[in-house]
Coordinates of C-alpha atoms and ligand atoms in Angstrom, one line a residue:
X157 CA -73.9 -36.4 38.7
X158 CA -77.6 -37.3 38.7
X159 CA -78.1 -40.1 40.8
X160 CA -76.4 -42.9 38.0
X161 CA -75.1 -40.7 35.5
X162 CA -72.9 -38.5 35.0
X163 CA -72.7 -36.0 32.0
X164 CA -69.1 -35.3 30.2
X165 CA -70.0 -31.1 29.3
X166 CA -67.2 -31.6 26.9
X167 CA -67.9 -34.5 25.0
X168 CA -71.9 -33.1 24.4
X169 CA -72.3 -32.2 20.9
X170 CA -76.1 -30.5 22.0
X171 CA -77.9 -33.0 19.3
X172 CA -80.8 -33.4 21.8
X173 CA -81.1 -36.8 21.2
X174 CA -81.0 -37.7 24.9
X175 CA -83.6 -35.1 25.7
X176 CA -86.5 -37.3 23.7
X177 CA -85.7 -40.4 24.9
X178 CA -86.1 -39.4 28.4
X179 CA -89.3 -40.9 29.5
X180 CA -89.9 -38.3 32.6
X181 CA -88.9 -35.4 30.6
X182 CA -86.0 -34.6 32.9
X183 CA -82.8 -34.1 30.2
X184 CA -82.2 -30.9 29.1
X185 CA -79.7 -29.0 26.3
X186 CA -78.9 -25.9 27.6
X187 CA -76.1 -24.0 25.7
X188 CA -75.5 -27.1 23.6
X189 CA -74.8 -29.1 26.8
X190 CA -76.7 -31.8 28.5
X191 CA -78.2 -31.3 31.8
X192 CA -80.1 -33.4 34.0
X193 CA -82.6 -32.5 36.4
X194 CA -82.0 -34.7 39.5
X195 CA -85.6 -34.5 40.9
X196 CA -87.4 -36.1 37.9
X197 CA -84.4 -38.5 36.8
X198 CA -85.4 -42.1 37.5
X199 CA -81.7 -43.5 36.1
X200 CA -83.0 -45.7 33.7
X201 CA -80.5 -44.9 31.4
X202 CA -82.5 -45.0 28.2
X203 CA -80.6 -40.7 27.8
X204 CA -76.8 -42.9 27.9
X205 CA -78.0 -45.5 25.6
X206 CA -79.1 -43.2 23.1
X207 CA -75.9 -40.9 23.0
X208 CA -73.8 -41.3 20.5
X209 CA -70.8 -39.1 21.5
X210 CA -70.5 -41.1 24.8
X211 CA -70.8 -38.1 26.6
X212 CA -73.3 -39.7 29.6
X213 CA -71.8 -42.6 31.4
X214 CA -72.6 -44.5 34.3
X215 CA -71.7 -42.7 37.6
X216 CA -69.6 -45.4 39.0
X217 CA -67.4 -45.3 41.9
X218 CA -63.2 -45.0 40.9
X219 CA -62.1 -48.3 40.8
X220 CA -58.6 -47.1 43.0
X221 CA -60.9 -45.0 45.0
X222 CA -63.1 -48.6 46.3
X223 CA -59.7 -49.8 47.3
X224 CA -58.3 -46.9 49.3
X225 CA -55.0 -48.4 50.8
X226 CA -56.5 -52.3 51.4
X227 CA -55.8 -55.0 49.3
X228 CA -59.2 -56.6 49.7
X229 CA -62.8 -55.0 49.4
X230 CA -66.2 -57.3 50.0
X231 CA -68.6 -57.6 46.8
X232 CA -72.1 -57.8 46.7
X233 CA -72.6 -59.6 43.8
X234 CA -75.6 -58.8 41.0
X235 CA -77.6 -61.5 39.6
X236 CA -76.4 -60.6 35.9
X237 CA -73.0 -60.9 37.0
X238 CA -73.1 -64.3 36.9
X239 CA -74.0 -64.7 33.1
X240 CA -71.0 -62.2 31.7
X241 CA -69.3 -65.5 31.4
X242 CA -70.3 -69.0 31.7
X243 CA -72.7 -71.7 30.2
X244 CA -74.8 -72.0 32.6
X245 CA -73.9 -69.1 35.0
X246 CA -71.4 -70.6 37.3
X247 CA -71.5 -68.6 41.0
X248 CA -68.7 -70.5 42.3
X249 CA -66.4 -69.6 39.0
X250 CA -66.5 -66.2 39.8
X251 CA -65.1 -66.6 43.4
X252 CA -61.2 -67.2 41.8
X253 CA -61.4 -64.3 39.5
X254 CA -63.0 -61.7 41.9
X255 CA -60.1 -62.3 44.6
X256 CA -57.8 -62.4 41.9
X257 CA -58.9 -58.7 41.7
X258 CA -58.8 -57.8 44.7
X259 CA -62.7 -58.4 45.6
X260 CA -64.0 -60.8 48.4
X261 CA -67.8 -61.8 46.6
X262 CA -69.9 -62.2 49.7
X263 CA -72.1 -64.4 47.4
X264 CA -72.6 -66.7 49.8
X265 CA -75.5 -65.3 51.5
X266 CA -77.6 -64.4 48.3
X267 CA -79.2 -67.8 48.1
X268 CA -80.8 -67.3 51.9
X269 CA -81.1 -63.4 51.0
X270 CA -83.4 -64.1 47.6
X271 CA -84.9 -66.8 48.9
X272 CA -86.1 -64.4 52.1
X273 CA -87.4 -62.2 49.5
X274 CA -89.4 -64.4 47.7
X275 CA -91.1 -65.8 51.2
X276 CA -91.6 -62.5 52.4
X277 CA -93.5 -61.1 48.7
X278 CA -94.8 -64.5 48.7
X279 CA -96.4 -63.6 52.5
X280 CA -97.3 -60.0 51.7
X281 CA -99.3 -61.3 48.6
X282 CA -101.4 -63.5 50.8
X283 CA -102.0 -61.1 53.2
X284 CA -103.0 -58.2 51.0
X285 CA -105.5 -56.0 50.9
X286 CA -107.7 -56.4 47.6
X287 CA -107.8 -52.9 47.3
X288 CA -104.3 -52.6 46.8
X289 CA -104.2 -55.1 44.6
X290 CA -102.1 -56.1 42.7
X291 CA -99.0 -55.2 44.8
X292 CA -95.7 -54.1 42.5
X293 CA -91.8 -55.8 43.1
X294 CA -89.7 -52.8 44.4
X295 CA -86.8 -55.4 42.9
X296 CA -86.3 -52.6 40.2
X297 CA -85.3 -49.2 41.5
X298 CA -86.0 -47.1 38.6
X299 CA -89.6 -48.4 38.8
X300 CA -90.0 -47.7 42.0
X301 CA -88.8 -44.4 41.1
X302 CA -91.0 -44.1 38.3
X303 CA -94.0 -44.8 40.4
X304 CA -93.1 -42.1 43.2
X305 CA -92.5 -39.3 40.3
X306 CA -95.6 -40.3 37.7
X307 CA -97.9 -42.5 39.8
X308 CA -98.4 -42.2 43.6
X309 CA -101.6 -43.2 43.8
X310 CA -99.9 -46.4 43.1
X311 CA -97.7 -46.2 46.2
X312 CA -99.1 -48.4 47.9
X313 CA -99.3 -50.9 45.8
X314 CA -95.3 -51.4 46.4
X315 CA -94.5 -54.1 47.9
X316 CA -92.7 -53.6 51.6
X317 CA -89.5 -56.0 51.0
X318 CA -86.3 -54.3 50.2
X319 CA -83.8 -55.5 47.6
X320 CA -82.1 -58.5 48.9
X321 CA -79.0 -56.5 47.4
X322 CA -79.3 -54.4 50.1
X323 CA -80.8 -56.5 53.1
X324 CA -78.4 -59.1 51.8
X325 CA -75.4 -56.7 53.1
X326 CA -76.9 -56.6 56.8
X327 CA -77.1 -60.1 56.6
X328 CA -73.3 -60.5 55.8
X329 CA -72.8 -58.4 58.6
X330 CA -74.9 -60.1 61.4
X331 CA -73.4 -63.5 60.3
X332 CA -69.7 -62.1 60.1
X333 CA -70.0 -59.4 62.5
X334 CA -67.5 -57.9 59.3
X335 CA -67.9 -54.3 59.4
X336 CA -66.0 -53.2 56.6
X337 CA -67.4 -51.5 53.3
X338 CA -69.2 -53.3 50.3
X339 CA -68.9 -52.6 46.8
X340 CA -72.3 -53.4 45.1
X341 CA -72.0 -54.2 41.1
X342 CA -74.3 -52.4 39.1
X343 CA -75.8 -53.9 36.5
X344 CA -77.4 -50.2 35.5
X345 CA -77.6 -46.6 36.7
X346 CA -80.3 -46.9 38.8
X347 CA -78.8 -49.9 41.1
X348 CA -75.7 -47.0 41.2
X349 CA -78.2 -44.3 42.8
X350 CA -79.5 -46.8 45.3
X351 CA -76.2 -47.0 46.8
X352 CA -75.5 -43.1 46.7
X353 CA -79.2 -41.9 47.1
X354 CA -81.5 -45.3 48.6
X355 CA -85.1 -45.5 48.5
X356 CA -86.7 -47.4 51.1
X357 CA -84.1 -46.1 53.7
X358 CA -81.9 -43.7 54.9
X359 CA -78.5 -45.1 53.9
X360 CA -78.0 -48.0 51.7
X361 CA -76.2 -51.3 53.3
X362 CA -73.0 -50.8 50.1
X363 CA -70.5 -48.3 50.4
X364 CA -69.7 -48.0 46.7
X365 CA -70.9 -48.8 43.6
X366 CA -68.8 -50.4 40.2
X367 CA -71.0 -51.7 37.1
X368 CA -70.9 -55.3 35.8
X369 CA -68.7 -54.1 32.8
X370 CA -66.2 -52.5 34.7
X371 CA -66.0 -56.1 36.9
X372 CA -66.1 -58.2 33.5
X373 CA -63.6 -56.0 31.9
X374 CA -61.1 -56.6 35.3
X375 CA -61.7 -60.6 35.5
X376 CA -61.2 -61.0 31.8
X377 CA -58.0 -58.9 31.7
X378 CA -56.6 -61.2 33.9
X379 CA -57.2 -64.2 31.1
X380 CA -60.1 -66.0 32.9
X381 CA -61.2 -67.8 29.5
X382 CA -64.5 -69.7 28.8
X383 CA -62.4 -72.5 28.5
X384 CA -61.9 -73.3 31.9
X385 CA -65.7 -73.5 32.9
X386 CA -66.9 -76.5 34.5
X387 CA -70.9 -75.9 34.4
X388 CA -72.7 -77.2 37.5
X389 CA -74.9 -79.6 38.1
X390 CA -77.5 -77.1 39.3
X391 CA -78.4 -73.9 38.8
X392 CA -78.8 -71.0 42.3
X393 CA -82.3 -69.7 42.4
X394 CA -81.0 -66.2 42.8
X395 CA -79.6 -66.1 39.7
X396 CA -83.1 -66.1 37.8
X397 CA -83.8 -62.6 39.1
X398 CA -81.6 -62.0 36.6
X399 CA -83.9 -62.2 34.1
X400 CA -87.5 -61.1 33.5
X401 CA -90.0 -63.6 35.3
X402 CA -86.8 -64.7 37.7
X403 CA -88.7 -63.2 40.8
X404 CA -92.2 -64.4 39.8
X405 CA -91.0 -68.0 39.7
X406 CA -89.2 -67.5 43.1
X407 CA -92.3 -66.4 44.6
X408 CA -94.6 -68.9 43.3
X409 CA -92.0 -71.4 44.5
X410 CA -93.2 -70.2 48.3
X411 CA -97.1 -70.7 47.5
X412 CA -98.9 -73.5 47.1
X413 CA -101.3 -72.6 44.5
X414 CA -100.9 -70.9 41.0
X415 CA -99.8 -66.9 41.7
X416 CA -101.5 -64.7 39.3
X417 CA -99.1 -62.5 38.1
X418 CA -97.8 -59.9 35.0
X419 CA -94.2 -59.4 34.3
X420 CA -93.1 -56.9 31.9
X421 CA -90.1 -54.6 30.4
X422 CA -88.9 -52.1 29.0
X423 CA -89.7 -48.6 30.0
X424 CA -92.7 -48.5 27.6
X425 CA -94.2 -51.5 28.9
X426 CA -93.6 -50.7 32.2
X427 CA -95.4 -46.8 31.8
X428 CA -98.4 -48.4 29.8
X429 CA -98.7 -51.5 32.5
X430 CA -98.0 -48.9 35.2
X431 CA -101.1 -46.7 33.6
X432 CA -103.5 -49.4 33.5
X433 CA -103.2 -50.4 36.8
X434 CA -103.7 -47.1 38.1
X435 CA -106.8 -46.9 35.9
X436 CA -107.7 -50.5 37.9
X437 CA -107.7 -53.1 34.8
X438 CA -105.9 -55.3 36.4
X439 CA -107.0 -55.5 39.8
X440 CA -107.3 -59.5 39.9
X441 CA -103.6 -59.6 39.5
X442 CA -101.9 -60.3 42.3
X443 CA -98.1 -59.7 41.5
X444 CA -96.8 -57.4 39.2
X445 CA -92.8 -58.0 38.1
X446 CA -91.7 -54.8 36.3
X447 CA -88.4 -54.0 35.1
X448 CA -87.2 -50.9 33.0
X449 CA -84.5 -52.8 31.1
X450 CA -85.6 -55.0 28.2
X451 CA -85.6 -58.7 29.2
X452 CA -84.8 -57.5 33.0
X453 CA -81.6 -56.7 34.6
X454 CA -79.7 -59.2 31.7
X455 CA -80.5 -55.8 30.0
X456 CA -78.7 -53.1 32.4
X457 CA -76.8 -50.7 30.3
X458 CA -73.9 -51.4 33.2
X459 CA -73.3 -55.1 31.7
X460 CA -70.6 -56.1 28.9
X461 CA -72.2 -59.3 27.8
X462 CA -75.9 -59.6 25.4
X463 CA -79.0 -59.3 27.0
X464 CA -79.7 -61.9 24.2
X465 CA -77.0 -64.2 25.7
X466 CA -77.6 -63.8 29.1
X467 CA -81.3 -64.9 29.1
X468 CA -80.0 -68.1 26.8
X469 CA -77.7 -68.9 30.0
X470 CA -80.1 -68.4 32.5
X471 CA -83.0 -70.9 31.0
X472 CA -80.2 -73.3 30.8
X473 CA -80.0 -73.6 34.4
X474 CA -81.1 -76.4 36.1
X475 CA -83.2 -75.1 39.0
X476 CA -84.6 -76.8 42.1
X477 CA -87.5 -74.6 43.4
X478 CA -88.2 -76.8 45.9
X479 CA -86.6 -76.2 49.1
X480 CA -85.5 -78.4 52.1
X481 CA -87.2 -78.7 55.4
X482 CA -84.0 -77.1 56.7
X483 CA -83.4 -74.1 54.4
X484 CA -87.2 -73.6 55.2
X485 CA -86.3 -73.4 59.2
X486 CA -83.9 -71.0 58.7
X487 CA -85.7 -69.0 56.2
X488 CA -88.4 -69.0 59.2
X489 CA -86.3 -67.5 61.8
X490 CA -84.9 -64.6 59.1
X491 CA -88.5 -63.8 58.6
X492 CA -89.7 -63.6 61.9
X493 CA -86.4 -61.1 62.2
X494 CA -87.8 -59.0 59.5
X495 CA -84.8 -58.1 58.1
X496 CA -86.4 -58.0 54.4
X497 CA -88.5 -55.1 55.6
X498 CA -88.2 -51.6 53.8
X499 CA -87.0 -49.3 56.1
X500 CA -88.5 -46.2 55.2
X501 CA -91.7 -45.9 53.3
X502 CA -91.8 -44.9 49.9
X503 CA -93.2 -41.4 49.4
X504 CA -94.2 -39.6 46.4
X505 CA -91.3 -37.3 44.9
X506 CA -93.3 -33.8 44.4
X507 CA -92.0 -31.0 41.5
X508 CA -90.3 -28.4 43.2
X509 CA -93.3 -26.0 43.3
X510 CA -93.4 -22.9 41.2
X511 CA -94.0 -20.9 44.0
X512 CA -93.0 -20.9 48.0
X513 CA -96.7 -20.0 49.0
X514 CA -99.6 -21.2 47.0
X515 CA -100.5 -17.7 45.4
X516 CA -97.5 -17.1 44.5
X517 CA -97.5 -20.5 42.7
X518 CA -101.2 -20.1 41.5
X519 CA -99.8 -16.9 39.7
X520 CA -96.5 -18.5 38.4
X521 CA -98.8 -21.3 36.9
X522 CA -100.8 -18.5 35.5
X523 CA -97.6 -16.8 33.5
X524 CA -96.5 -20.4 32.2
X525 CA -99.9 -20.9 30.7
X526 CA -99.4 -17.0 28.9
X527 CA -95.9 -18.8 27.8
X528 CA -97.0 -21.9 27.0
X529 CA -99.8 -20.1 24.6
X530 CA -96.9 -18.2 23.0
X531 CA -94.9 -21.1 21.6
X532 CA -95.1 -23.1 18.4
X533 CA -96.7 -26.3 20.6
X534 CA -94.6 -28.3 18.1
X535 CA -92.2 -30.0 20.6
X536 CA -89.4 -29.7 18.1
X537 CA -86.6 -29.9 20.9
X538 CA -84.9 -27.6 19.1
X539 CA -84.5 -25.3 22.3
X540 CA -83.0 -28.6 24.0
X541 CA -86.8 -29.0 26.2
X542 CA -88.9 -31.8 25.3
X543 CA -91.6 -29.9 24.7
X544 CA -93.0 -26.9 24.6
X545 CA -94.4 -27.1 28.1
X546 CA -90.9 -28.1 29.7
X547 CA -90.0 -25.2 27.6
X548 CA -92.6 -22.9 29.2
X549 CA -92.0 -24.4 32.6
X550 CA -87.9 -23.8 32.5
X551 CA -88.8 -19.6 31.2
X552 CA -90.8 -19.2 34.5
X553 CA -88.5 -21.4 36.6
X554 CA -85.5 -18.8 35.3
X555 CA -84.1 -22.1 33.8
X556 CA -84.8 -20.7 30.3
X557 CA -85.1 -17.8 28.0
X558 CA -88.4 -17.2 25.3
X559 CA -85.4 -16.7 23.1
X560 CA -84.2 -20.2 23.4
X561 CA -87.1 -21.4 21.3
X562 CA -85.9 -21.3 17.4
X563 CA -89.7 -19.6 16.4
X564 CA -89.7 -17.1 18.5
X565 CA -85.8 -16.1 17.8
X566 CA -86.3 -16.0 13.9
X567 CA -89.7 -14.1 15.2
X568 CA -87.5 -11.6 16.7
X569 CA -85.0 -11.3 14.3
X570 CA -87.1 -10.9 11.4
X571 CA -88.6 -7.8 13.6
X572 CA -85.4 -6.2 14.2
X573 CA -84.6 -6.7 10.5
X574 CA -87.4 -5.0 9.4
X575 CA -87.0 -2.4 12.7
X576 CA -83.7 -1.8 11.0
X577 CA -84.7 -1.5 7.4
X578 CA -87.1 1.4 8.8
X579 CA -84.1 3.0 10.7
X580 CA -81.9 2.9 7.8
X581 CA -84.5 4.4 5.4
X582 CA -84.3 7.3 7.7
X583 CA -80.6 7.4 7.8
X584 CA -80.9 7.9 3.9
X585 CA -83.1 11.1 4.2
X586 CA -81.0 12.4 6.9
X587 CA -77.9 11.8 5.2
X588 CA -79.3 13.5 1.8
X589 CA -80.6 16.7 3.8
X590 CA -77.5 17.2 4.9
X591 CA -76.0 17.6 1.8
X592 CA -77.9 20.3 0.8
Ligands
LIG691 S1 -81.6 -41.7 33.3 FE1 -83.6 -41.9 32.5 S2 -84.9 -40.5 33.7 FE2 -82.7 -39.9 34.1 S3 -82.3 -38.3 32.6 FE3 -81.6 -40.3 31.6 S4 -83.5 -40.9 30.4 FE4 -84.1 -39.3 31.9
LIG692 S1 -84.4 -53.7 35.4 FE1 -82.6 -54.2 36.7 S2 -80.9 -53.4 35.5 FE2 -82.7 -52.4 34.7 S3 -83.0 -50.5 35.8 FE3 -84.2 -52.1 36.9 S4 -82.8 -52.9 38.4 FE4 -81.6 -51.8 36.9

């Protein structure tokens, strides 16, 4: 397993698809089987949606293993979970269903829990420095991971509020003084890693992880129909971070005064937004919303229902950004606890080095480049690298043979062919001298 996914060795047919749609070049073929290399994988998922033998999958948690002997486990409940169903999404519909499968949605506190989140970005926006302006949602873990792998100049740009699907869990817990373990519901790969490998703390608030399909699947097997919705008169607020431009809105709601800010998706978007803010184009920006799934975590590769769909049910919410003189007291007192604050801080994630002592890598570096210069600079993937630098960069890592690349193995062949035609020709003279 690589932080959300999980390769099935037997089900890989080796057709390197995966390998080029990995945006951090960290999927290889080796031996005509997938392999992903944990330090570079950001869990976006774009390898698993383009496999067409099914042979990555999300790295859930066993649904009997989440259970282990109880009859009841607490949920944390995703934003897109809500609109696998109902016109408009419908929080409270979901609470029959999820008991009826044995899960206890803790749902409750995600209004106060979003709402904290959007105060406290709202806060940290106005309090900024221009210099690291504009400051990035760390909503999105893949992006977050994206920045500490390709851009950690941009660091601190991130803003310091954790997830409220994680802070949300402590909050559970200090209101219920429930100790018991949480199952979060993934709506992608990367919201699976952030239970089994957090950024932004030591150890994350959920116990176990099971995607938004897996939880649609259960509930509809037990013949919860659309039917039987009743749609509500108004819409939650948290249910907008579902979709791109959710979290924007939910900030702005906390400012009074227009909040300049970008939101994008999409892995592309997100790279080329990503670039020009580290090349400072958009330093007058204020807030930037970035998610890696098209149309935002409606379009998590862990849900069942259209991304298309999803975004139609969430605009037809009724929403009440304002909030009440009461909700703001208590919203007061969670701040001033700082409960929203990231744990940890974020720091870069380095390439294992070539070498244990900087000579040592200085020469390494100086036998990829001799590789490097060697192959086709084509970035076929034939050898299953995704390009000819990964290529170079797995042969001096010991990850990788010059033989893997197709060239330089017909390269070969052809000279022991031709080593072997001159061999034979000698076999011929031998074979007629000894005749006579
Ligand atoms: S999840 Fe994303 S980063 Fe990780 S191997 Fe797949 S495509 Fe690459
Ligand atoms: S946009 Fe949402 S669903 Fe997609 S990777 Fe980010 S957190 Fe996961």
């Amino acid at each position: 397993m690589a932080h959300g996914i999980r390769v099935l060795e037997d089900s890989c047919r080796g057709c390197v698809n995966c390998i080029k749609s990995c945006p951090t070049e960290a999927m290889r073929v080796i031996h005509g089987r997938a392999h992903i290399i944990e330090e570079l994988c950001i869990a976006c998922g774009e390898c698993l949606r383009n496999c067409r033998h099914r042979a990555l999958q999300l790295a859930e948690d066993p649904w009997e293993g989440i259970f282990n002997n109880k009859d009841t486990v607490a949920l944390m409940v995703d934003p897109s979970l809500c609109t696998q169903f109902l016109w408009p999404p419908n929080t409270d519909f979901l609470i029959g269903p999820l008991r009826d499968i044995g899960l206890e949605p803790i749902s409750g506190v995600n209004s106060e829990a979003f709402d904290l989140a959007a105060l406290a970005v709202s806060r940290a926006i106005e309090s900024a420095d221009s210099k690291d302006m504009p400051l990035i949602s760390t909503y999105c873990p893949a992006v977050v991971r994206l920045v500490q792998i390709r851009f950690p100049e941009l660091l601190k740009h991130l803003v310091p509020v954790e997830s409220p699907l994680e802070f949300g869990i402590d909050l559970w817990r200090i209101r219920t003084q429930q100790k018991e373990s949480v199952v979060l519901a993934a709506s992608c790969p990367a919201r699976i890693a952030m239970v089994h490998d957090p950024v932004g703390r030591e150890v994350s608030s959920a116990e176990w992880a099971v995607s938004v399909a897996r939880l649609a699947k259960e509930i509809r097997s037990r013949g919860y129909a659309k039917a039987e919705i009743k749609a509500p008169a108004e819409g939650e607020r948290w249910v907008q971070w579902g979709m791109l431009g959710g979290e924007t809105l939910h900030v702005a709601s906390f400012m009074n005064r227009d909040l300049n800010a970008i939101a994008v998706s999409g892995i592309r978007n997100v790279f080329d937004l990503l670039q020009e803010v580290e090349l400072g184009l958009h330093a007058e920006v204020e807030f930037v919303e970035a998610r890696i799934c098209d149309t935002g975590c409606i379009g998590g590769i862990g849900n069942a229902e259209s991304r298309f769909l999803s975004q139609r049910k969430i605009r037809s919410q009724k929403v009440r950004w304002d909030k009440t003189a009461s909700e703001i007291e208590v919203l007061e007192k969670l701040y001033r606890a700082r409960i929203w604050e990231l744990q940890r801080t974020i720091e870069p994630i380095n390439r294992l080095p070539l070498g244990e002592e900087i000579s040592q890598a200085m020469e390494k570096l100086k036998e990829m480049n001799a590789v490097y210069a060697e192959l086709p600079h084509i970035d076929c993937g034939a050898c299953g690298r995704p390009s000819c630098r990964a290529m170079a960069e797995d042969i001096i890592r010991g990850r990788g043979e010059v033989e893997d690349c197709i060239f330089k193995l017909r390269k070969r062949i052809s000279g022991l062919a031709e080593e072997l035609l001159l061999l034979s020709r000698r076999l011929v003279h031998t074979v007629v001298e000894d005749k006579h």
